[in-house]
Coordinates of C-alpha atoms (C1' of nucleotides) in Angstrom, one line a residue:
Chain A
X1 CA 0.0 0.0 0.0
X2 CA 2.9 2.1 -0.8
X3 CA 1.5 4.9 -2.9
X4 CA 3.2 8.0 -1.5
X5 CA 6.9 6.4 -0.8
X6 CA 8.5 9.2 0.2
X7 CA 12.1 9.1 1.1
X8 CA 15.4 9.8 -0.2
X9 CA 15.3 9.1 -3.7
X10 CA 13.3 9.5 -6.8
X11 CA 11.3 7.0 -7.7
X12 CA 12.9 5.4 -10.8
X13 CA 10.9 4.9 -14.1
X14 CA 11.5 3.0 -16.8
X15 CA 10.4 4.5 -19.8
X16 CA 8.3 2.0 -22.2
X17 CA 9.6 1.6 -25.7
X18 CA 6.6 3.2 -27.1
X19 CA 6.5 6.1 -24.4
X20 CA 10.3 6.2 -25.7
X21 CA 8.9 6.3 -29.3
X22 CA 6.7 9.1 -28.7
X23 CA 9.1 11.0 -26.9
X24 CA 11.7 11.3 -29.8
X25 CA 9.0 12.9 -32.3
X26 CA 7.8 15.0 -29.8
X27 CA 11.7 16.0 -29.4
X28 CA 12.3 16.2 -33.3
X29 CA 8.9 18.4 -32.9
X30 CA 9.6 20.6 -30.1
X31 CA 13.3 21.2 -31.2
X32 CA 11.8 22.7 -34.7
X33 CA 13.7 19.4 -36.5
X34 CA 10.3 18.8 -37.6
X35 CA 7.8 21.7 -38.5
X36 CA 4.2 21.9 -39.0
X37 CA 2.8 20.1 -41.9
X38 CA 5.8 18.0 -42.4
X39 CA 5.2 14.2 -43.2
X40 CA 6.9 12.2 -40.2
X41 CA 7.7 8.7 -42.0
X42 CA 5.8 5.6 -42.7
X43 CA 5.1 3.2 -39.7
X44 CA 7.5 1.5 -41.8
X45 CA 10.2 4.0 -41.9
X46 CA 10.0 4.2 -37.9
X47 CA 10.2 0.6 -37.5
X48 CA 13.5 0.6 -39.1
X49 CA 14.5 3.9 -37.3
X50 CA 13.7 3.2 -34.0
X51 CA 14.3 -0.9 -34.2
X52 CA 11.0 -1.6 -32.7
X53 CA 7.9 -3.4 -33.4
X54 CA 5.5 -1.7 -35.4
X55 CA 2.5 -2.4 -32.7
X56 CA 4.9 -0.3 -30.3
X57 CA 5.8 2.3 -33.3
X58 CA 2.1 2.2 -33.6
X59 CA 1.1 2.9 -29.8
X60 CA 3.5 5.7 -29.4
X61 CA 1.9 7.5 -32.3
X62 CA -1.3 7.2 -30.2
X63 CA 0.2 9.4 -27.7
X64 CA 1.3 12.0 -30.0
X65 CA -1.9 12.1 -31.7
X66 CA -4.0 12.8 -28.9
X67 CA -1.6 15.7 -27.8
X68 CA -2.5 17.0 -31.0
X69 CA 1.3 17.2 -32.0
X70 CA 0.3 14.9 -35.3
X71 CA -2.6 13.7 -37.7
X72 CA -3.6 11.8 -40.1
X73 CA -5.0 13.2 -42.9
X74 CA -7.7 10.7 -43.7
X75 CA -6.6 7.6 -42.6
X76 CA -3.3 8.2 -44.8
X77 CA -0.2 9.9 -44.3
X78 CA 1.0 11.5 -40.8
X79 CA 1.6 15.1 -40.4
X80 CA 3.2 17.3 -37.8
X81 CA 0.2 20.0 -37.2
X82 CA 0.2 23.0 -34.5
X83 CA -2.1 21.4 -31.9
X84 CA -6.1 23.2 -32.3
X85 CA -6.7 25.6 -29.5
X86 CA -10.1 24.5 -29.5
X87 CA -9.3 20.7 -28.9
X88 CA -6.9 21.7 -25.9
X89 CA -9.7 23.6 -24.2
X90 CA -11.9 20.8 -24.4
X91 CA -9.5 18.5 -22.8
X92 CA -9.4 21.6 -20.1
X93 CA -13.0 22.3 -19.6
X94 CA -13.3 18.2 -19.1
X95 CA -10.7 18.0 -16.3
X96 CA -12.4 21.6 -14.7
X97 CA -15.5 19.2 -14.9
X98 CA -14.2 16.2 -13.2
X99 CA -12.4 18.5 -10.0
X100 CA -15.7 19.8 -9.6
X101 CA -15.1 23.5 -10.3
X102 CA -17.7 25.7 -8.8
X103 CA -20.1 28.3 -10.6
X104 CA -18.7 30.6 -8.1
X105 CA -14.9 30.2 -9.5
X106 CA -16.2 30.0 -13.1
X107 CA -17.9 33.1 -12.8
X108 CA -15.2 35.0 -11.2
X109 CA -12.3 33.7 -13.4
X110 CA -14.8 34.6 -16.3
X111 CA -15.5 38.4 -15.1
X112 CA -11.1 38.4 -14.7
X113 CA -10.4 37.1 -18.2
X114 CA -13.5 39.0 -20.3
X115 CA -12.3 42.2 -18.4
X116 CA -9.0 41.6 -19.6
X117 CA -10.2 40.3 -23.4
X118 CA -12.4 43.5 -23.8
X119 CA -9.5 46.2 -22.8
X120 CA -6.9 44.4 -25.2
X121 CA -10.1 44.2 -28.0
X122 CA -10.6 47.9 -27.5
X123 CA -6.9 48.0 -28.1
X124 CA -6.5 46.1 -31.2
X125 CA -9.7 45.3 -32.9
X126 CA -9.5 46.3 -36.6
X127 CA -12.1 46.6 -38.9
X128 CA -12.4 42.3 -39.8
X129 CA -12.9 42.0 -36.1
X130 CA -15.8 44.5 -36.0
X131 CA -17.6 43.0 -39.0
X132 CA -17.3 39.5 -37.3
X133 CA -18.5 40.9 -34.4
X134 CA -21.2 42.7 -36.5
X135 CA -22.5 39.8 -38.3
X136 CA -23.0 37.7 -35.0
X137 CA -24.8 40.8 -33.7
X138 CA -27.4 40.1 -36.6
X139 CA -27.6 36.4 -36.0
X140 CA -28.3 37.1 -31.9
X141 CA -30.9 39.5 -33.1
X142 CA -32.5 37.0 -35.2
X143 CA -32.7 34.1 -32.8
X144 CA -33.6 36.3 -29.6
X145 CA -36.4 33.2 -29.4
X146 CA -34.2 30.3 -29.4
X147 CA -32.2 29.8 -26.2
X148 CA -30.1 26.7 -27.7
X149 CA -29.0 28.9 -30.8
X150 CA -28.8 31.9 -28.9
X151 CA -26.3 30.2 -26.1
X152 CA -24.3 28.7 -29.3
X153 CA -24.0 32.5 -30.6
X154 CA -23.3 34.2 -27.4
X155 CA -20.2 31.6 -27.2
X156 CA -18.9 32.4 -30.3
X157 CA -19.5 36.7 -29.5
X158 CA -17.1 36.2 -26.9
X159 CA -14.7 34.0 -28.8
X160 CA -14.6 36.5 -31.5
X161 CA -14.1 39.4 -29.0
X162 CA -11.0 37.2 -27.8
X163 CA -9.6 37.2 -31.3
X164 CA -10.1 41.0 -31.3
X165 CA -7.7 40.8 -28.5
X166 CA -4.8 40.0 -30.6
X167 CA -3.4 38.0 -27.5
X168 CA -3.7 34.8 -28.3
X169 CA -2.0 33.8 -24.8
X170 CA -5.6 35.5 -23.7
X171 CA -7.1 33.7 -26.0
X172 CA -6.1 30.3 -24.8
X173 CA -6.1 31.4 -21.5
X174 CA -10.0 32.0 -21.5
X175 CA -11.0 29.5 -23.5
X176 CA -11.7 26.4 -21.2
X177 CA -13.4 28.6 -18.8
X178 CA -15.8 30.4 -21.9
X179 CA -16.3 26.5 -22.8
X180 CA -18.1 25.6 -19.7
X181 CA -19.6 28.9 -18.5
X182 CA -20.8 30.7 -21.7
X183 CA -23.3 27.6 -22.8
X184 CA -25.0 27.8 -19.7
X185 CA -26.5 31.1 -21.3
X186 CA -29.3 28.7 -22.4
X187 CA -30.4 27.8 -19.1
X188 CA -30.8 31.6 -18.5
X189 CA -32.8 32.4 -21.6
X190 CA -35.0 29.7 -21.1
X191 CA -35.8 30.6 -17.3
X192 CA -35.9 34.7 -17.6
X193 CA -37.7 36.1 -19.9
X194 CA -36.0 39.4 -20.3
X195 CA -32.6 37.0 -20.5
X196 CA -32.0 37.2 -24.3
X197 CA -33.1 41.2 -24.8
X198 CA -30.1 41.8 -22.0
X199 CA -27.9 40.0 -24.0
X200 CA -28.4 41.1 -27.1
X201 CA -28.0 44.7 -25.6
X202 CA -25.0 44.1 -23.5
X203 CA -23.4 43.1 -26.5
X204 CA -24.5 46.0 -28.4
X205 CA -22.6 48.3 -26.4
X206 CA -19.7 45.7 -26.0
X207 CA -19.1 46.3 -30.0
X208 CA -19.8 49.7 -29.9
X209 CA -17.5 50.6 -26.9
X210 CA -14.7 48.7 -29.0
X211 CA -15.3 50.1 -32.3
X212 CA -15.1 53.5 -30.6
X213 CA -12.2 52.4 -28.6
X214 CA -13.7 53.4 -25.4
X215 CA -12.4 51.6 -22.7
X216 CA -14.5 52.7 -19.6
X217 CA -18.0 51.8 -21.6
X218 CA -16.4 48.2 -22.2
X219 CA -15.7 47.3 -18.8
X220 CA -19.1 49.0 -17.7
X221 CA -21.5 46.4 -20.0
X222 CA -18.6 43.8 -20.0
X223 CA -19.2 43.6 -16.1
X224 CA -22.6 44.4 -16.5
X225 CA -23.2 41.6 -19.2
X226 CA -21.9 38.8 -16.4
X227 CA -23.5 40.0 -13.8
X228 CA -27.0 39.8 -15.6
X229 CA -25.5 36.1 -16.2
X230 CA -25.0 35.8 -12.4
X231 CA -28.6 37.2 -11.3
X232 CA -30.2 35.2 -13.7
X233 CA -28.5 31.9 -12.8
X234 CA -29.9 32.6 -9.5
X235 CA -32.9 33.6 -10.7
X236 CA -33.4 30.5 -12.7
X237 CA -33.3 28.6 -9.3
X238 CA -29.3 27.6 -9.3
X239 CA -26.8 27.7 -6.6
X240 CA -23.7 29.7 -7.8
X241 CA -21.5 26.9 -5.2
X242 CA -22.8 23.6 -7.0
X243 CA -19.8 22.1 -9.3
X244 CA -20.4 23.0 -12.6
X245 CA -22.2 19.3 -14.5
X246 CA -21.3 17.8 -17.1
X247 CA -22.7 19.2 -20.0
X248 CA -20.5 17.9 -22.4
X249 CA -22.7 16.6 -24.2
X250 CA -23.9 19.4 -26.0
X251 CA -20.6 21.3 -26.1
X252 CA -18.6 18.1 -28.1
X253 CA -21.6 18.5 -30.7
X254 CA -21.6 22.2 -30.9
X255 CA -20.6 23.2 -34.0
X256 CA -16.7 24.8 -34.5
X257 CA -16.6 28.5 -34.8
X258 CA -13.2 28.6 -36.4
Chain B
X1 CA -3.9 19.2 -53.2
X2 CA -7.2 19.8 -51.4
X3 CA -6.1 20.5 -47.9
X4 CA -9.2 22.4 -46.8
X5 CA -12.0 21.3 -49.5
X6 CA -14.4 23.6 -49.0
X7 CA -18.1 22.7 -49.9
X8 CA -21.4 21.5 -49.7
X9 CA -21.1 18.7 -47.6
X10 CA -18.8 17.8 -44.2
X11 CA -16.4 15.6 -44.6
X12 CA -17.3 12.1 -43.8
X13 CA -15.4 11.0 -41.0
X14 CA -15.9 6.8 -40.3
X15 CA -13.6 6.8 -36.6
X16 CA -11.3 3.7 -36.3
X17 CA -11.7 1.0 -33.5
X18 CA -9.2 2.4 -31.2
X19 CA -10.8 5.4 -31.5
X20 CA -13.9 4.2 -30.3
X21 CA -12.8 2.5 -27.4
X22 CA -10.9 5.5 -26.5
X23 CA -14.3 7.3 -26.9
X24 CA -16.7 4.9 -25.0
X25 CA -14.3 4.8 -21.7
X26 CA -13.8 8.6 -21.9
X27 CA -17.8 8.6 -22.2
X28 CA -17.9 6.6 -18.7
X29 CA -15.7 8.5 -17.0
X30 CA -17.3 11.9 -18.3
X31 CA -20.5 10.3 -17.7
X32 CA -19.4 9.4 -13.9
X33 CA -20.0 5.7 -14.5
X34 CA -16.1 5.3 -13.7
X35 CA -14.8 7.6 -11.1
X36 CA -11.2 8.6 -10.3
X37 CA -9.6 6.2 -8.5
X38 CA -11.6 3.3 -10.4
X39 CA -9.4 0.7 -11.9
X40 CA -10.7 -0.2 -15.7
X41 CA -10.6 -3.8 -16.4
X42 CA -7.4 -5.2 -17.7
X43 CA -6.9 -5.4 -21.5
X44 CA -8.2 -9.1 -21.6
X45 CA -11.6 -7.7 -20.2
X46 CA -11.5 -4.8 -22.5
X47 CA -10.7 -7.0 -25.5
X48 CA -13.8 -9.1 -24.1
X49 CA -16.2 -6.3 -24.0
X50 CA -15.3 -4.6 -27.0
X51 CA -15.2 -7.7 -28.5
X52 CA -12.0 -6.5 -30.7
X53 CA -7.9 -7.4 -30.7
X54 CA -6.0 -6.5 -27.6
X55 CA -3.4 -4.6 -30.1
X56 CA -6.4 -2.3 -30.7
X57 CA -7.3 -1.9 -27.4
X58 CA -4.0 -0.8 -26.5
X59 CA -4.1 1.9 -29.0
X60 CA -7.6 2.7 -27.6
X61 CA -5.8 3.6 -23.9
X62 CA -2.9 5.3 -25.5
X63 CA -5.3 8.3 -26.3
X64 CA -6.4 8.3 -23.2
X65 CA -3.1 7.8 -21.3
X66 CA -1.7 10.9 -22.5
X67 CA -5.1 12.9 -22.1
X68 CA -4.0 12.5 -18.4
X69 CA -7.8 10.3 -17.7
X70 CA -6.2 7.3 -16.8
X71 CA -2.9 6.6 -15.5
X72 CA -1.0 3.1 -14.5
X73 CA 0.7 2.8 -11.4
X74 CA 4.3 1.1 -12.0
X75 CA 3.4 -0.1 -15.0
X76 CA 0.8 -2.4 -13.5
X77 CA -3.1 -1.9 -13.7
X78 CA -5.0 0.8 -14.8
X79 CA -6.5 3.6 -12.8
X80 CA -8.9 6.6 -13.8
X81 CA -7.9 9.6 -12.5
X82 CA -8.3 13.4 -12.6
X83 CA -6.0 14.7 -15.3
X84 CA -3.4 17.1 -13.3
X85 CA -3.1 20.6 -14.0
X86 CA 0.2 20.5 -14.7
X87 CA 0.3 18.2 -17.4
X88 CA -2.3 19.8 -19.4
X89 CA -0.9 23.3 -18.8
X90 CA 2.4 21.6 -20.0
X91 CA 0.5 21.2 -23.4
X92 CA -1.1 24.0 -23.5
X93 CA 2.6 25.7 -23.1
X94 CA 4.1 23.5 -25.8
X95 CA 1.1 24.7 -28.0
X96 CA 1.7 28.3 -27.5
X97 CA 5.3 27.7 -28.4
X98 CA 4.7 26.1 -31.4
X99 CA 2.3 28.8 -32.6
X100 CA 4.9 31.4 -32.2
X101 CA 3.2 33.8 -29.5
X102 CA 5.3 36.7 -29.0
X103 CA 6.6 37.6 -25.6
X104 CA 4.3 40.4 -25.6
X105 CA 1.3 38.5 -25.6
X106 CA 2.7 36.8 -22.4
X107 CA 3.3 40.0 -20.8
X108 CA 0.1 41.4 -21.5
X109 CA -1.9 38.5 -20.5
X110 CA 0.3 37.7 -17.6
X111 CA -0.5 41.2 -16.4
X112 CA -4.0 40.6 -16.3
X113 CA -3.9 37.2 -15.1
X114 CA -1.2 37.7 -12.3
X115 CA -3.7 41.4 -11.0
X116 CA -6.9 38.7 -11.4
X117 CA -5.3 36.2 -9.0
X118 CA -3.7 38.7 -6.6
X119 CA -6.7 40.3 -6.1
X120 CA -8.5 36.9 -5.5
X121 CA -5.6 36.0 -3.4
X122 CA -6.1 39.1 -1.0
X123 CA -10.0 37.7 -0.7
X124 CA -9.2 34.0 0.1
X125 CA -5.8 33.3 1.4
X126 CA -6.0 31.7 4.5
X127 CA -3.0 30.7 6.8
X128 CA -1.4 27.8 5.0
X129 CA -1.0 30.0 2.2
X130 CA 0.6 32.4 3.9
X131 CA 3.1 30.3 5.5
X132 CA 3.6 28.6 2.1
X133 CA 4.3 32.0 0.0
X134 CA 6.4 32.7 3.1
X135 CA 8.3 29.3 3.2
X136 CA 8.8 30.6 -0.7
X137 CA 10.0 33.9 0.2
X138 CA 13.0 32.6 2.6
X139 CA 14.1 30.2 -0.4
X140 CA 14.4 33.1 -2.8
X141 CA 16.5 35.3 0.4
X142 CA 19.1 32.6 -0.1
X143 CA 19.1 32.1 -3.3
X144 CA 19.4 35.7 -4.9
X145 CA 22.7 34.8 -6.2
X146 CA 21.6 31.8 -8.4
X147 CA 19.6 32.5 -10.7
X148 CA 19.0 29.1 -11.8
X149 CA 17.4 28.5 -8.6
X150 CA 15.9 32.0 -8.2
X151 CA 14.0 31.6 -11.2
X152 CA 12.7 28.5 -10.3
X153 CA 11.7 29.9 -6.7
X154 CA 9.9 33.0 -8.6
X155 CA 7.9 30.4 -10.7
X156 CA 6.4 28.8 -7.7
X157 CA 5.5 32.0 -5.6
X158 CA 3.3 32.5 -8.4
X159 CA 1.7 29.1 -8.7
X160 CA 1.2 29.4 -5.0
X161 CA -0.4 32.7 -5.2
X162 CA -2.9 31.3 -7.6
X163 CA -3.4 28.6 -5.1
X164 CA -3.9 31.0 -2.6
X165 CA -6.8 32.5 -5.0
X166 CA -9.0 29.7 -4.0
X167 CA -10.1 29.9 -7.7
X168 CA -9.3 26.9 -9.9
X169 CA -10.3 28.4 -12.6
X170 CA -8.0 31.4 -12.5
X171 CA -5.6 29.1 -11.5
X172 CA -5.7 26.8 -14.3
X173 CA -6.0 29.6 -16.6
X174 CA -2.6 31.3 -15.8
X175 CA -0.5 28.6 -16.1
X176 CA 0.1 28.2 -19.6
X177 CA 1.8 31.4 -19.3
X178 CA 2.9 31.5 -16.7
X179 CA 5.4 28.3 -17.5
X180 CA 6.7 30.4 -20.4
X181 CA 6.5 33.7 -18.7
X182 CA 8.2 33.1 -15.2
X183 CA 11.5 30.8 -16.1
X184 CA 12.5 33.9 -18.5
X185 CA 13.4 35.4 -14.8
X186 CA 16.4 33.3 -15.1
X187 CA 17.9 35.3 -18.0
X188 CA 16.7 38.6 -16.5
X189 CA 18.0 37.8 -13.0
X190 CA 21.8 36.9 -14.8
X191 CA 21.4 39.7 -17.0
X192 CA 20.2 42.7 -14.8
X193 CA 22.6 43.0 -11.5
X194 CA 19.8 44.4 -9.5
X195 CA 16.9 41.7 -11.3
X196 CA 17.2 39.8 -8.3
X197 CA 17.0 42.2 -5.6
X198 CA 13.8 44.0 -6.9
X199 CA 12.0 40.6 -7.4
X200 CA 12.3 39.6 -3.7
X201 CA 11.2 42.9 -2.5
X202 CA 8.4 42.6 -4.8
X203 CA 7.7 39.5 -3.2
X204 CA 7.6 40.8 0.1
X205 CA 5.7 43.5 -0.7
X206 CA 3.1 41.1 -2.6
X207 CA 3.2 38.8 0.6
X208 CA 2.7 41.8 2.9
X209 CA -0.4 42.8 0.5
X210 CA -2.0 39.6 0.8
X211 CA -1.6 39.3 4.8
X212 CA -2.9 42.7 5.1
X213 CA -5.9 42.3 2.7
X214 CA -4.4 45.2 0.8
X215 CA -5.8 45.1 -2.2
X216 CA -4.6 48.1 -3.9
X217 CA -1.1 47.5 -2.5
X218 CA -1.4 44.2 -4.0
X219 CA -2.3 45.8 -7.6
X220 CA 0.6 48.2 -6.9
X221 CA 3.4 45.6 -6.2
X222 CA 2.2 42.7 -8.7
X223 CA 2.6 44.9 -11.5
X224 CA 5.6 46.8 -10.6
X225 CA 7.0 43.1 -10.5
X226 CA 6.0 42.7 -13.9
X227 CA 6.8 45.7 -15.2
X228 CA 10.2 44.9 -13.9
X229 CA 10.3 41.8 -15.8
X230 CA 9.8 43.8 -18.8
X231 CA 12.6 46.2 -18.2
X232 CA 15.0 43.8 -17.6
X233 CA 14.0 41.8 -20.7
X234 CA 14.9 44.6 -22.8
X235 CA 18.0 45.9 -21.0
X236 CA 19.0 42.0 -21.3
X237 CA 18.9 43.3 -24.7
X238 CA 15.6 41.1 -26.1
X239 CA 13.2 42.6 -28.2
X240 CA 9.8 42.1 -26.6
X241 CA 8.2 41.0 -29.5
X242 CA 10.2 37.9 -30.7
X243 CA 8.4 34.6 -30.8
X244 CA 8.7 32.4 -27.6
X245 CA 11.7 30.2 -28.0
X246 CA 12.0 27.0 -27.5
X247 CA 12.9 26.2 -23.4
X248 CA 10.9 23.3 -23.0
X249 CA 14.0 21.1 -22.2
X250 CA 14.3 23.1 -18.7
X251 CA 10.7 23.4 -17.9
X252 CA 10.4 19.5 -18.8
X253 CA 12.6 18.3 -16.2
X254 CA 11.9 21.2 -13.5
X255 CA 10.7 20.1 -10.4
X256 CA 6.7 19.4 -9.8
X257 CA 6.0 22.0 -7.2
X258 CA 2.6 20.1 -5.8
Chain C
dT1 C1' -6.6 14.7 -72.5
dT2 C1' -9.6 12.0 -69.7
dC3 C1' -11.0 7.9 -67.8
dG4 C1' -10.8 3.3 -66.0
dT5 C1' -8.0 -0.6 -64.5
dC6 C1' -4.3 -2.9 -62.3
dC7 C1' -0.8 -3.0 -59.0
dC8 C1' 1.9 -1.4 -55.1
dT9 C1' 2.0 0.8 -50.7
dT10 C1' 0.3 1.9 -46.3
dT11 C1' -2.8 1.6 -42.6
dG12 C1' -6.1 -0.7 -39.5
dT13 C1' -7.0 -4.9 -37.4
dC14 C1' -6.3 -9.6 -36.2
dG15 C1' -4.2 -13.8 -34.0
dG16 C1' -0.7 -15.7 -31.5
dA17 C1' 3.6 -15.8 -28.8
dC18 C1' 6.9 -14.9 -24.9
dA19 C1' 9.7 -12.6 -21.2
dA20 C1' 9.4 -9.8 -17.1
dA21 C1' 7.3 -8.2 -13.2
dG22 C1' 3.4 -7.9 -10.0
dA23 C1' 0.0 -10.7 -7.4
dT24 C1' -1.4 -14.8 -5.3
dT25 C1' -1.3 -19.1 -3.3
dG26 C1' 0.4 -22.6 -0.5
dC27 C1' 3.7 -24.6 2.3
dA28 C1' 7.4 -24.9 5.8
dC29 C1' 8.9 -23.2 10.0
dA30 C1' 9.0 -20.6 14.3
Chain D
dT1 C1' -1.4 -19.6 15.1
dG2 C1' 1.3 -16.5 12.7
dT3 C1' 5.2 -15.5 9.5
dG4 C1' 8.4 -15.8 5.8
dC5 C1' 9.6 -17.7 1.4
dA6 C1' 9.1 -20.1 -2.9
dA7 C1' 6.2 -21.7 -6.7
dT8 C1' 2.5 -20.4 -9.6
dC9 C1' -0.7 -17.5 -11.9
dT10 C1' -1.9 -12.9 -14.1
dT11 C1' -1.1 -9.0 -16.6
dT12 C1' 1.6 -6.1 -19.2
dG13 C1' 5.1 -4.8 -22.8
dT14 C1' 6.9 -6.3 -26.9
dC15 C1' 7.5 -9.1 -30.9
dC16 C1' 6.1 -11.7 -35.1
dG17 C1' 3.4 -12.6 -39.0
dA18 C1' -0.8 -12.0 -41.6
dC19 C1' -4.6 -9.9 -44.4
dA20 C1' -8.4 -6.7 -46.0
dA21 C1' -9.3 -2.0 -47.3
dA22 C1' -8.3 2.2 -49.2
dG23 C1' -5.0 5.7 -51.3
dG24 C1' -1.8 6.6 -55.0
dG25 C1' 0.5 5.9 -59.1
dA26 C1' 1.4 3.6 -63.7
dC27 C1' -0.4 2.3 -67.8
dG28 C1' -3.2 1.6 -71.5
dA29 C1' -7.9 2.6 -74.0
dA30 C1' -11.2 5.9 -75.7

DNA sequence: TTCGTCCCTTTGTCGGACAAAGATTGCACA
DNA sequence: TGTGCAATCTTTGTCCGACAAAGGGACGAA
């Protein structure tokens, strides 16, 4: 029963051939030997490089493939591609899931990083920006009637406004947060009526306080935006302390905004 | 050379075995059939259910090995667990590298980030935090002639700070820059003969703040500290807005701090 | 040139095999 | 009765060989 062995030394691992395996392409990766959209070698190829099996060639490209380091373009050749942000945050909104992240934290880390995303948007939104932003403005105000839709297009509003940001350390860093908490705008539509007009407002002024590059109305209907979010989650009958669920299933069917 | 065929229809996708055995366990642990701390079957059991070859079974757990959902103790059986922060983060970090982000980014975002979790910090810290940032802060007193070590020391008051924040959330969210941003304190702290001096009397200062539930002196000090960062990363001569290098092979063998 | 066909390559999957190391059982001995 | 050790079983990591399916290229016909 040894699980925690603490002592002296370092527990020794023995790396697995195809951990091993995995290990040297993520090197040749990392290191810039091998460079987005290369073609890494046949299973073949790395059988003779590596003097393994190919079941263990095999399983070590399973772990790079995951990691997003590699694909396979169709069941065919294997490429070196610049991991997705998109399939990262997933992987980071599932393990906020499973430690049972509160509401309360998602909402406060939220009302931190949309702060933050709306300042540098004001910054550094140009004129594609503001027509993206403009264009899902028009799709909120046609689907002020459809919670599911509208949810879907207040996730992508805000994952526009992150791209505004230029920052894409921002944009990352927000991501797996917007993935679990910005969905949830569904429940709120559905339960207050008023919900989806606030929205569609807030974000109003959220695009007009960028394309004006006005700073102080952006953090106004930024903050004001979440906090309708906030009273309306409580309005709606939920405890801002319960973990957040899993709604995953809805969000790995959502459709990809980029 | 149709790399992104753009039409009509989506592109039919028809997932391989291993992926769907990867898929149906990550189902049960998402779904809260399998908990962390479960052991899944061993492969023969797998191989049984799925009714398919224990090669591709294998495959199957590779995804989900390096997702961080299950895990095998001493190469023995297989667990589920919660996937740890610091792995994902370490992918997230690797991503941000590979798409070139410029060190601006990281400051900018690291400036937001580090003011969110101060501020959350000066709300929630409770004793054991204290005396952890303070255990921190008599490492970096004897250690502000090696920068090695200092910068190593500086990376962990900051984890422990968004610790301190009570905030998962935040916490998660920082640390992808926060692995690139803080070990650049190394160079700075060789570089800059007073580096080292101002960044453990930030410290202190930050510490003090967070004791005192000062907020606005811990807004003051946190981004003096960075501001200092960026000082002495351009009077070490580095243009702020160069890609993110490579430094992986340091972070990857630095020492887990948790 | 365009199209279809044949052939080669590569992947995904299968079946079986074996050594090493953990886990378990059972026995000898105190 | 309890303890320590050896034999045995289980499970994993790796290897080997095999084959169907699908992609890609060569080659000839229209």
């Amino acid at each position: 029963m040894s699980v925690a062995e603490s002592g002296r030394f370092e527990k020794i691992k023995v790396p697995s051939a195809y951990q091993m395996v995995a290990e040297a392409i993520e090197r040749e990766i990392m290191a810039g030997r091998l460079r987005p959209g290369d073609e890494i070698g046949t299973e073949a190829e790395l059988v003779r490089q590596f003097g393994v099996n190919r079941s263990t060639v095999r399983e070590g490209i399973r772990l790079l493939e995951q990691g997003g380091l590699v694909q396979r373009e169709a069941g065919r050749k294997l490429y070196v591609c610049l991991p997705h942000y998109r399939k990262l945050s997933d992987r980071m909104s599932r393990a906020l899931v499973l430690h049972q992240v509160t509401f309360r934290e998602l909402f406060n880390a939220s009302m931190i990083l949309e702060l933050g995303v709306i300042e540098a948007a004001v910054d550094n939104a140009d004129a594609d920006d503001l027509a993206a932003l403009e264009a899902n403005q028009k799709q909120a105000e046609a689907a002020v009637d459809d919670p599911v839709r509208l949810a879907e297009i207040d996730t992508n509003f805000h994952a526009l406004l992150a791209r505004a940001s230029g920052n894409r350390v921002l944009e990352l860093a927000r991501e797996p947060a917007a993935l679990l908490f910005f969905p949830t705008s569904e429940l709120i539509c559905r339960r207050v009526p008023q919900g989806a007009g606030r929205m569609v407002t807030a974000h109003r002024h959220m695009i007009d306080a960028v394309a004006s590059r006005d700073k102080e109305a952006a953090r106004v209907w930024t903050r004001r935006h979440l906090v309708d979010w906030r009273k309306g989650f409580e309005r709606a009958g939920r405890d801002i302390d319960e973990p957040v669920e899993r709604i995953f299933e809805r969000l790995s069917t959502a459709r990809q905004y980029s």
